[in-house]
PDB file of C-alpha atoms in Angstrom:
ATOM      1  CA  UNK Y1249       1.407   4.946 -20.377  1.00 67.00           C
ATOM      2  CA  UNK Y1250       4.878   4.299 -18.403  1.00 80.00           C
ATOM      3  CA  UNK Y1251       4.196   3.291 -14.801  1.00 92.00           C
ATOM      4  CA  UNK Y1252       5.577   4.674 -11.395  1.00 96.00           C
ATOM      5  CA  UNK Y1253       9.355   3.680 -11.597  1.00 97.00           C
ATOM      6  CA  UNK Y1254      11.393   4.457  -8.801  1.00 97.00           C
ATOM      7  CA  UNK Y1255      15.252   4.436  -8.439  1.00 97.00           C
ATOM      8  CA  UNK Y1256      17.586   2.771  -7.645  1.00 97.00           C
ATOM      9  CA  UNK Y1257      16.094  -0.292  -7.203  1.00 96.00           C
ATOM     10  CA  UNK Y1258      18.947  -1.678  -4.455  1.00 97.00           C
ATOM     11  CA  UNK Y1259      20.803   0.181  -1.870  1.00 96.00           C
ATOM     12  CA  UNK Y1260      23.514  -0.815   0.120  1.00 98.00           C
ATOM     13  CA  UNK Y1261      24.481   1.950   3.158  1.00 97.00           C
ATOM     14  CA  UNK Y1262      25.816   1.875   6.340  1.00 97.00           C
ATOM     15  CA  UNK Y1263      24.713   3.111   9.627  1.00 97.00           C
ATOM     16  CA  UNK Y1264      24.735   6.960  10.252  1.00 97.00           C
ATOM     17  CA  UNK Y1265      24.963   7.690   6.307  1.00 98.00           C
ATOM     18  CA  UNK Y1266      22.310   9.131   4.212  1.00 98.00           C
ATOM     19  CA  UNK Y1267      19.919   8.340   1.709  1.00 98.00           C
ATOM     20  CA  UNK Y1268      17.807  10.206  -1.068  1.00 98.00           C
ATOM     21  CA  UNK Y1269      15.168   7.889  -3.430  1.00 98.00           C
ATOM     22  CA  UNK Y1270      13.542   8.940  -6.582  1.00 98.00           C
ATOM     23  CA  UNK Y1271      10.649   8.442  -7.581  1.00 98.00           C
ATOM     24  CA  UNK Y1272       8.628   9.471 -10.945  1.00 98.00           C
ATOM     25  CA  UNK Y1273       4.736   9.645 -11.120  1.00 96.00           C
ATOM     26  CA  UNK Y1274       2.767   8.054 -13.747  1.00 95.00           C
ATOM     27  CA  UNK Y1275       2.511  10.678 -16.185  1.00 94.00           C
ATOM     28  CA  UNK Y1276      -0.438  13.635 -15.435  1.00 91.00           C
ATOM     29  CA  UNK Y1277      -0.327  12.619 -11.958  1.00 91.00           C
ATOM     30  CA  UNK Y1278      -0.036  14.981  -9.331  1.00 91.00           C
ATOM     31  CA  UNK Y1279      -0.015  13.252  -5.948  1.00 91.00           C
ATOM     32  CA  UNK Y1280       3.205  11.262  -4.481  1.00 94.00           C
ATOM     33  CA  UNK Y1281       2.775   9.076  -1.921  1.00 94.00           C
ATOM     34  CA  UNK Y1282       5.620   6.795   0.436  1.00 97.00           C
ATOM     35  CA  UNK Y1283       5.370   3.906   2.066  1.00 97.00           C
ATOM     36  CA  UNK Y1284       7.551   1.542   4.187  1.00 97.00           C
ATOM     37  CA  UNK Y1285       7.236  -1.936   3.897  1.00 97.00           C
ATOM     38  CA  UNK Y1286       8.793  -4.553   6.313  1.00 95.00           C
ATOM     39  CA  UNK Y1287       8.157  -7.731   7.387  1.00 90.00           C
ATOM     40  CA  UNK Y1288       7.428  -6.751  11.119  1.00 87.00           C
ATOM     41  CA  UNK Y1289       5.221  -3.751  10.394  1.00 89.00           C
ATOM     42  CA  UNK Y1290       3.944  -4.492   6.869  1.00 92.00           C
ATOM     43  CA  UNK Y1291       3.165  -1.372   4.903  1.00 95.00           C
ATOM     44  CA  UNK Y1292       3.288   2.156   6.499  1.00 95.00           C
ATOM     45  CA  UNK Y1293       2.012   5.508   5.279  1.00 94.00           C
ATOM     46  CA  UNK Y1294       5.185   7.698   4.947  1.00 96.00           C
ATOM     47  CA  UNK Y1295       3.942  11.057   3.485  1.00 93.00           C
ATOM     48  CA  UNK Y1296       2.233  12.589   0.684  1.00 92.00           C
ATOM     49  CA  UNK Y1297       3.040  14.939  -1.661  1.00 93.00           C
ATOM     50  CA  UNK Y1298       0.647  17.471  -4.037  1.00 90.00           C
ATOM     51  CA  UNK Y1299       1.640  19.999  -5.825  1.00 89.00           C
ATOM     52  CA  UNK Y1300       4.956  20.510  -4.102  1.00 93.00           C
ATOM     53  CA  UNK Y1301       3.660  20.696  -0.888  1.00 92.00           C
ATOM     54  CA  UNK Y1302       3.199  17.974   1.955  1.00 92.00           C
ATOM     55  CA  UNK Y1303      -0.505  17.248   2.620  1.00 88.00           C
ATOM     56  CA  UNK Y1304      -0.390  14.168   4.892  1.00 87.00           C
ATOM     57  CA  UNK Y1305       2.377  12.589   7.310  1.00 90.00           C
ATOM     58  CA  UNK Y1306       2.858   9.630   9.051  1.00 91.00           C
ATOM     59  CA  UNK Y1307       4.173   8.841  12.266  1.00 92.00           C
ATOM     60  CA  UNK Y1308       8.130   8.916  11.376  1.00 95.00           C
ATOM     61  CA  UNK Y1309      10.718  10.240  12.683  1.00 96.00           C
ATOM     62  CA  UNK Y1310      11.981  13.485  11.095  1.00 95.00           C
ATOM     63  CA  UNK Y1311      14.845  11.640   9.889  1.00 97.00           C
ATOM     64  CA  UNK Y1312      12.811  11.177   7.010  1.00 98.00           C
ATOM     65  CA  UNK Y1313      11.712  13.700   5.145  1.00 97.00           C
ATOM     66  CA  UNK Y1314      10.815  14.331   1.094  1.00 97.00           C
ATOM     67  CA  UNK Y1315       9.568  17.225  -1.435  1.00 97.00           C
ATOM     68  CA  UNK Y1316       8.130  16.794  -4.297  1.00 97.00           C
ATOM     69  CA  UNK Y1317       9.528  18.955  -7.589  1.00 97.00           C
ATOM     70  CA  UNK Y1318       7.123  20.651 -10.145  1.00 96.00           C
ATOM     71  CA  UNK Y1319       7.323  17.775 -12.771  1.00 94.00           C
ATOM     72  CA  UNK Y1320       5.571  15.742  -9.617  1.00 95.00           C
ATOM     73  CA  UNK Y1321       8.479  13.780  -9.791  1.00 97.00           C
ATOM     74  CA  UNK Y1322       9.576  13.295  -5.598  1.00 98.00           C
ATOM     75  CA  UNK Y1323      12.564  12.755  -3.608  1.00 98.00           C
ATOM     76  CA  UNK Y1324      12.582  11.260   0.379  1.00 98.00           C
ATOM     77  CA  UNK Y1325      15.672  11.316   2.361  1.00 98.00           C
ATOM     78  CA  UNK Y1326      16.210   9.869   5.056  1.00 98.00           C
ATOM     79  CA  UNK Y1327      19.479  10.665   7.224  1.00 95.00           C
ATOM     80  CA  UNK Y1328      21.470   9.023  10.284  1.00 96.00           C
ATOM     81  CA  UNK Y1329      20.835   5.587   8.774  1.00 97.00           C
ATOM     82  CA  UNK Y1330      19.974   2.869  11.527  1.00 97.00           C
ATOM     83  CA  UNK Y1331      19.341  -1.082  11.046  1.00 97.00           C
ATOM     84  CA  UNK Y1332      15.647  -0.654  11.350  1.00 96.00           C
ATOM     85  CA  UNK Y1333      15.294   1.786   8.313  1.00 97.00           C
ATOM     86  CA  UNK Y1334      15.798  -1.510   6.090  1.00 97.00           C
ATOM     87  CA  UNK Y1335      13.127  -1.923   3.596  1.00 97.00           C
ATOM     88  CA  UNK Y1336      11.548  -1.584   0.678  1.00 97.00           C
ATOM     89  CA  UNK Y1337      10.236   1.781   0.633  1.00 98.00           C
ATOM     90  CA  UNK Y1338       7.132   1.869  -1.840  1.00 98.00           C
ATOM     91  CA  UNK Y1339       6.137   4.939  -4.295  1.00 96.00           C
ATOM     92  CA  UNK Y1340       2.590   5.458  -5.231  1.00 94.00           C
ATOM     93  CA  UNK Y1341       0.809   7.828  -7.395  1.00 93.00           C
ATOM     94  CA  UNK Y1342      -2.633   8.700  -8.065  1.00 88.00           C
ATOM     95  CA  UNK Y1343      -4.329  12.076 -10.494  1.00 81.00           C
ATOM     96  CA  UNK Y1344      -4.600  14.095  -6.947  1.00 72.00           C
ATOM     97  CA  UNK Y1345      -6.969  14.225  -3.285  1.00 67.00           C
ATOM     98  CA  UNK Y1346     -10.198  12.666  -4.243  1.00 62.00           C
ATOM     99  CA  UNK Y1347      -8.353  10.492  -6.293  1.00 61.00           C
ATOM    100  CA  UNK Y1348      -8.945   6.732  -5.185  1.00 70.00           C
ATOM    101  CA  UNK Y1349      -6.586   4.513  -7.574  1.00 83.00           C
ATOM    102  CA  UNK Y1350      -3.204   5.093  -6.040  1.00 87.00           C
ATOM    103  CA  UNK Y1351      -0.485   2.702  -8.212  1.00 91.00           C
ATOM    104  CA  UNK Y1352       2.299   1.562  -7.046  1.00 94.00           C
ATOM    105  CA  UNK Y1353       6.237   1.218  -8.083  1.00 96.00           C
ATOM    106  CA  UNK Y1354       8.352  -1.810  -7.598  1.00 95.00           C
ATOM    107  CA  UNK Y1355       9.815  -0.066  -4.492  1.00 97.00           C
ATOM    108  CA  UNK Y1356      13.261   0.439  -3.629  1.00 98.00           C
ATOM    109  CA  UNK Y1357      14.985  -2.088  -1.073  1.00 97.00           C
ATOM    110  CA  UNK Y1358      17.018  -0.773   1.217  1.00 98.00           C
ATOM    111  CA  UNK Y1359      19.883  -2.414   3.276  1.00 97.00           C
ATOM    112  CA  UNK Y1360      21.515  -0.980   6.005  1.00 97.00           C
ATOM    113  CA  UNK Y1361      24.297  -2.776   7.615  1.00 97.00           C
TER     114      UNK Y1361
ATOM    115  CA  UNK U 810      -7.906   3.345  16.017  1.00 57.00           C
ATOM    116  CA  UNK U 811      -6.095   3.878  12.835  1.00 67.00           C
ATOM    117  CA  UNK U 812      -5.355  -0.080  12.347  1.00 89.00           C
ATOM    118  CA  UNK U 813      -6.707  -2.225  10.380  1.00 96.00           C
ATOM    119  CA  UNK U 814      -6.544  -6.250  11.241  1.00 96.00           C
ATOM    120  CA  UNK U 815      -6.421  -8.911   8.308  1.00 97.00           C
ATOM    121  CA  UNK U 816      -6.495 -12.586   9.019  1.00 96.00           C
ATOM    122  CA  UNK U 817      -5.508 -14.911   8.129  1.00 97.00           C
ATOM    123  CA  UNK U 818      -1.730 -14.444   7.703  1.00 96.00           C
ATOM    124  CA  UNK U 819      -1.435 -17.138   5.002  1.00 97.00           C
ATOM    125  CA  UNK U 820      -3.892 -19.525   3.617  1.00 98.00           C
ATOM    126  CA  UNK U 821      -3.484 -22.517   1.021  1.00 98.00           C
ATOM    127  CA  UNK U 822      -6.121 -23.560  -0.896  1.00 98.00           C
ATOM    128  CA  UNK U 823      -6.626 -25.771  -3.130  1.00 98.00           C
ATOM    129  CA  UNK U 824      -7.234 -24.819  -7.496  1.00 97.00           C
ATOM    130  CA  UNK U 825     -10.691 -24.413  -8.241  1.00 97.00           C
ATOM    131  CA  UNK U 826     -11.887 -23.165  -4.398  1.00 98.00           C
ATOM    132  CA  UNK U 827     -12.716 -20.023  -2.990  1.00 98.00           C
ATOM    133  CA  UNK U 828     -10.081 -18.066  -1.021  1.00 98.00           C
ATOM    134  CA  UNK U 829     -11.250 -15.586   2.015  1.00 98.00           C
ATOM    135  CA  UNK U 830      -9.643 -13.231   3.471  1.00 98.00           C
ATOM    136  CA  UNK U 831     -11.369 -10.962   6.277  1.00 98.00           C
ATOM    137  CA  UNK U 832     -10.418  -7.348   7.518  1.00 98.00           C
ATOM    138  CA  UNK U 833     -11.540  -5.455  10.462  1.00 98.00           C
ATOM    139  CA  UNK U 834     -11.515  -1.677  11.169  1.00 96.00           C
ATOM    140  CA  UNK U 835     -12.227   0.492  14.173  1.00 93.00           C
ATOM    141  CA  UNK U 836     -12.029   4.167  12.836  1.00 91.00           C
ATOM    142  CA  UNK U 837     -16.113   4.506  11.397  1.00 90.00           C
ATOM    143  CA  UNK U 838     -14.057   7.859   9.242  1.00 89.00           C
ATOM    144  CA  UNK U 839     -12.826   5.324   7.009  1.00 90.00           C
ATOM    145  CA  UNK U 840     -14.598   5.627   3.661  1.00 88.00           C
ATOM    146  CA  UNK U 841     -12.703   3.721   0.948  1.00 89.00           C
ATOM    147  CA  UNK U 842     -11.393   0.313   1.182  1.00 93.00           C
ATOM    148  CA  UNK U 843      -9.219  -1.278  -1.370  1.00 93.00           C
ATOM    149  CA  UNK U 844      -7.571  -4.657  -2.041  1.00 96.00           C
ATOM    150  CA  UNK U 845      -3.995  -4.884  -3.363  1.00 96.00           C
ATOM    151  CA  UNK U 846      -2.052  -7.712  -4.817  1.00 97.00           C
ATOM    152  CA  UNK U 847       1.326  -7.850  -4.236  1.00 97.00           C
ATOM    153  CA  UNK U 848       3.617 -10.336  -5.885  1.00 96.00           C
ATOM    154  CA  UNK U 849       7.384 -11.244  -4.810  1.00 92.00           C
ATOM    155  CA  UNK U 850       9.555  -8.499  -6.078  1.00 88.00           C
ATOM    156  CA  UNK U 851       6.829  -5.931  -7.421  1.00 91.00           C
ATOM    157  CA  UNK U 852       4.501  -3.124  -5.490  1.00 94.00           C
ATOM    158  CA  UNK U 853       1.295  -3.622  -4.753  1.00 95.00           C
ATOM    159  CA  UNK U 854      -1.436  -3.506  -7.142  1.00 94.00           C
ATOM    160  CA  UNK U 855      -4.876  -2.527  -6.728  1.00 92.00           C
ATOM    161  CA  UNK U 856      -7.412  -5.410  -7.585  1.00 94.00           C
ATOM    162  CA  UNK U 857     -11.148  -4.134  -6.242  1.00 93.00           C
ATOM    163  CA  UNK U 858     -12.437  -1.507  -4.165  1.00 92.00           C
ATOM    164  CA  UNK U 859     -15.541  -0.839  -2.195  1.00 92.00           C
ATOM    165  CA  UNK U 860     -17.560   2.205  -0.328  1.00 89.00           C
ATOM    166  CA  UNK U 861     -19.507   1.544   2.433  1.00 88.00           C
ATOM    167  CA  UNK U 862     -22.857   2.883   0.798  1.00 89.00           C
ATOM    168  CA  UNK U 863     -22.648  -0.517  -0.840  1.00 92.00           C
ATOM    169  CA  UNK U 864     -22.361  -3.700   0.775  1.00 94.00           C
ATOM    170  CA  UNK U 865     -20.755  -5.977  -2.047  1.00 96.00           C
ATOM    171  CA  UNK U 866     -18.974  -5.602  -5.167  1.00 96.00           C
ATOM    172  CA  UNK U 867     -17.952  -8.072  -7.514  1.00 96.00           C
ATOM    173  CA  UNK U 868     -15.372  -7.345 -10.699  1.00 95.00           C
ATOM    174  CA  UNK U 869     -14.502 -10.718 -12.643  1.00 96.00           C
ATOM    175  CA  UNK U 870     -13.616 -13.829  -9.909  1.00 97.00           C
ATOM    176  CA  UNK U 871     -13.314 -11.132  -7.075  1.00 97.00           C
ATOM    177  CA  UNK U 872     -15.490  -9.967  -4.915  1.00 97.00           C
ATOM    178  CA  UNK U 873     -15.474  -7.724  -1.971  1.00 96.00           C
ATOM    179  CA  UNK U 874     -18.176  -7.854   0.740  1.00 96.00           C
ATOM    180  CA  UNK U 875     -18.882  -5.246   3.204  1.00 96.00           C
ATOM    181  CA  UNK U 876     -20.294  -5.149   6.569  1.00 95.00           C
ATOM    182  CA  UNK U 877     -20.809  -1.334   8.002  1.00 93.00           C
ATOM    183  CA  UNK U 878     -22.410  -2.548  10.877  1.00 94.00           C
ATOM    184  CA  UNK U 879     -20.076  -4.802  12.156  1.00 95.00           C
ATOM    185  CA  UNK U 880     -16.707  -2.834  10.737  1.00 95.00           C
ATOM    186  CA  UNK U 881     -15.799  -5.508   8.557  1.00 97.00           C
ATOM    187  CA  UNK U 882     -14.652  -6.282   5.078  1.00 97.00           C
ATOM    188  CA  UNK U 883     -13.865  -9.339   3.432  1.00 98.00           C
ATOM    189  CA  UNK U 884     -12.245 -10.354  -0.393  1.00 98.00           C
ATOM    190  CA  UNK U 885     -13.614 -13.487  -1.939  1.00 98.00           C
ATOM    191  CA  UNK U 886     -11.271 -15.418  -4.774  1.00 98.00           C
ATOM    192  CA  UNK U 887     -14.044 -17.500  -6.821  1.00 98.00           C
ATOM    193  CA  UNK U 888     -12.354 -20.715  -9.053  1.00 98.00           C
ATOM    194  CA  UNK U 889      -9.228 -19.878  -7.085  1.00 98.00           C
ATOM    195  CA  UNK U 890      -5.864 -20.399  -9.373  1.00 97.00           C
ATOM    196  CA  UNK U 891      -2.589 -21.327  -9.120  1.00 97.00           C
ATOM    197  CA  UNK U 892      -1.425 -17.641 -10.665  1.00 97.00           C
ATOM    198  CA  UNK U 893      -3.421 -15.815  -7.758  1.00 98.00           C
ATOM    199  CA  UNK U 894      -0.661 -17.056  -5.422  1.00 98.00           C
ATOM    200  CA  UNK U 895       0.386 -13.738  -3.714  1.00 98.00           C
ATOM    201  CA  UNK U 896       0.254 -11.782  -0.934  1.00 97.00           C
ATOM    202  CA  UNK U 897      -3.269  -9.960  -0.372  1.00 98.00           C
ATOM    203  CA  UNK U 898      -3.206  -6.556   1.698  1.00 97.00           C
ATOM    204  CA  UNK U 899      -6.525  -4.778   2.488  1.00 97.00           C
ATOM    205  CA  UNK U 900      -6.729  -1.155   3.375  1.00 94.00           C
ATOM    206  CA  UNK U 901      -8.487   1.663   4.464  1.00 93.00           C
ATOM    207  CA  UNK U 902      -8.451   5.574   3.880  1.00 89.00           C
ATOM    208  CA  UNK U 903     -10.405   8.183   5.225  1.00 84.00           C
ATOM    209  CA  UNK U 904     -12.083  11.995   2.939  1.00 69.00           C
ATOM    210  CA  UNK U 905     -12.457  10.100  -0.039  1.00 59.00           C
ATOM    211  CA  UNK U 906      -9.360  10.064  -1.193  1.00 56.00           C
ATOM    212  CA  UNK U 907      -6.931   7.122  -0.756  1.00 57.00           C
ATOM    213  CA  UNK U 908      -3.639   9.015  -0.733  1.00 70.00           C
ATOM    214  CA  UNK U 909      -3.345   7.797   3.027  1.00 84.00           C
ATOM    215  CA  UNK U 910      -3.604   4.393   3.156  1.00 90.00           C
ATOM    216  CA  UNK U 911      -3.847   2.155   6.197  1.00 92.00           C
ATOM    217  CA  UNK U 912      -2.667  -1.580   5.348  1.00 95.00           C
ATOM    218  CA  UNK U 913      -3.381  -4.654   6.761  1.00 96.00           C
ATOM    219  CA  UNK U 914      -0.607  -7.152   7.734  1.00 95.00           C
ATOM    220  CA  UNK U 915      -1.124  -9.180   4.435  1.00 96.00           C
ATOM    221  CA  UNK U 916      -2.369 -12.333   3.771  1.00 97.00           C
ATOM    222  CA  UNK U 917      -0.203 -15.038   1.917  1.00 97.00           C
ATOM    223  CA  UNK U 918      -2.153 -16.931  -0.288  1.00 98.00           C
ATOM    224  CA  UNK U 919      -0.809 -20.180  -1.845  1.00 98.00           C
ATOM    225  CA  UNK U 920      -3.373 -22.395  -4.714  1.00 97.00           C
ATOM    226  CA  UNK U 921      -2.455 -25.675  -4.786  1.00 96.00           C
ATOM    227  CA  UNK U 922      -2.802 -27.004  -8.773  1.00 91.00           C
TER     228      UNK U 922
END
């Protein structure tokens, strides 16, 4: 079974541009979730996505934002780039709430300059 | 009251000891708390979990210990090796379902052969 992949795996953008990262579910799973990792804050909850629809959020600005599509697969954006939103943002997936084994992509680093 | 504290930041020990790393919660709604493995350049993976209607649990050269009373968790690394150098996160997630994970600040461990 393929794992979570996530792309692209580097981005370069600039401050005040936008953003959009992919990210595809191990197969027959049904639950997205985002994370941000830095060095300063380690890993944070983003959001979570079932079924299309958001079921958790953490405490981010509304710059970012994400859906989820009805393959699972799920898209976040974030817009009006600043320095701080450099990172690697982590994709996780598990079979749904209730769920407990959430596995994780290789992430997709982010630099914004 | 959503954090969860992880000491110590890094620890080197040598091959053949036993590596500990402790966490500490406040939130008593937590319910599930997993250990992930992270290595340079790849997302975290999940390497033991543990419920607090037990107080240890032991899979291979890992085990996880778990004190209710006192809000605290701890992973041991038995016969430590030099391919267990990584960084160590615990977390925590509350409703039984570990979509919304809260990370600790991650422990770097480094075995010395």
């Amino acid at each position: 079974k393929a794992g979570v992949t996530q792309t692209p795996r580097y981005l370069i953008k600039t401050r005040g541009q936008q953003v959009t990262l992919s990210c595809s579910p191990i197969s027959g799973h049904r639950s997205v979730s985002w994370y941000q990792q830095t060095p300063g804050q380690g890993l944070q909850f983003l959001f979570e996505y079932f079924s299309e629809t958001q079921r958790n959020k953490g405490n981010f600005p509304g710059r970012f934002s994400g859906r989820q599509f009805s393959n699972s697969r799920s898209e976040m954006n974030v817009s009006t780039l600043e320095l701080g939103d450099s990172a690697l943002y982590l994709c996780a997936s598990s079979s749904g709430p209730g769920g407990e084994t959430q596995y994780f992509g290789p992430g997709t680093r982010l630099l914004v300059l | 009251q959503q954090q969860v504290k992880q000491s110590p930041q890094s620890l080197i020990v040598q091959k053949g000891g036993i590596s500990i790393i402790n966490c500490a919660y406040e939130n008593t709604a937590f319910d599930y708390f997993p250990w992930y493995q992270q290595f340079p350049g790849k997302g975290p993976a999940l390497l033991i979990a543990i419920r607090p209607d037990v107080s240890e649990k032991k899979e291979g050269r890992f085990t996880i210990s778990f004190n209710k009373s006192a809000k605290q968790f701890s992973l041991h690394i038995m016969d430590s090796q030099p391919g267990d150098s990584a960084t160590y996160f615990c977390a925590a997630s509350r409703d039984q379902g570990a979509q919304k994970l809260v990370f600790g600040q991650g422990t770097r461990l480094t075995i010395n052969p």
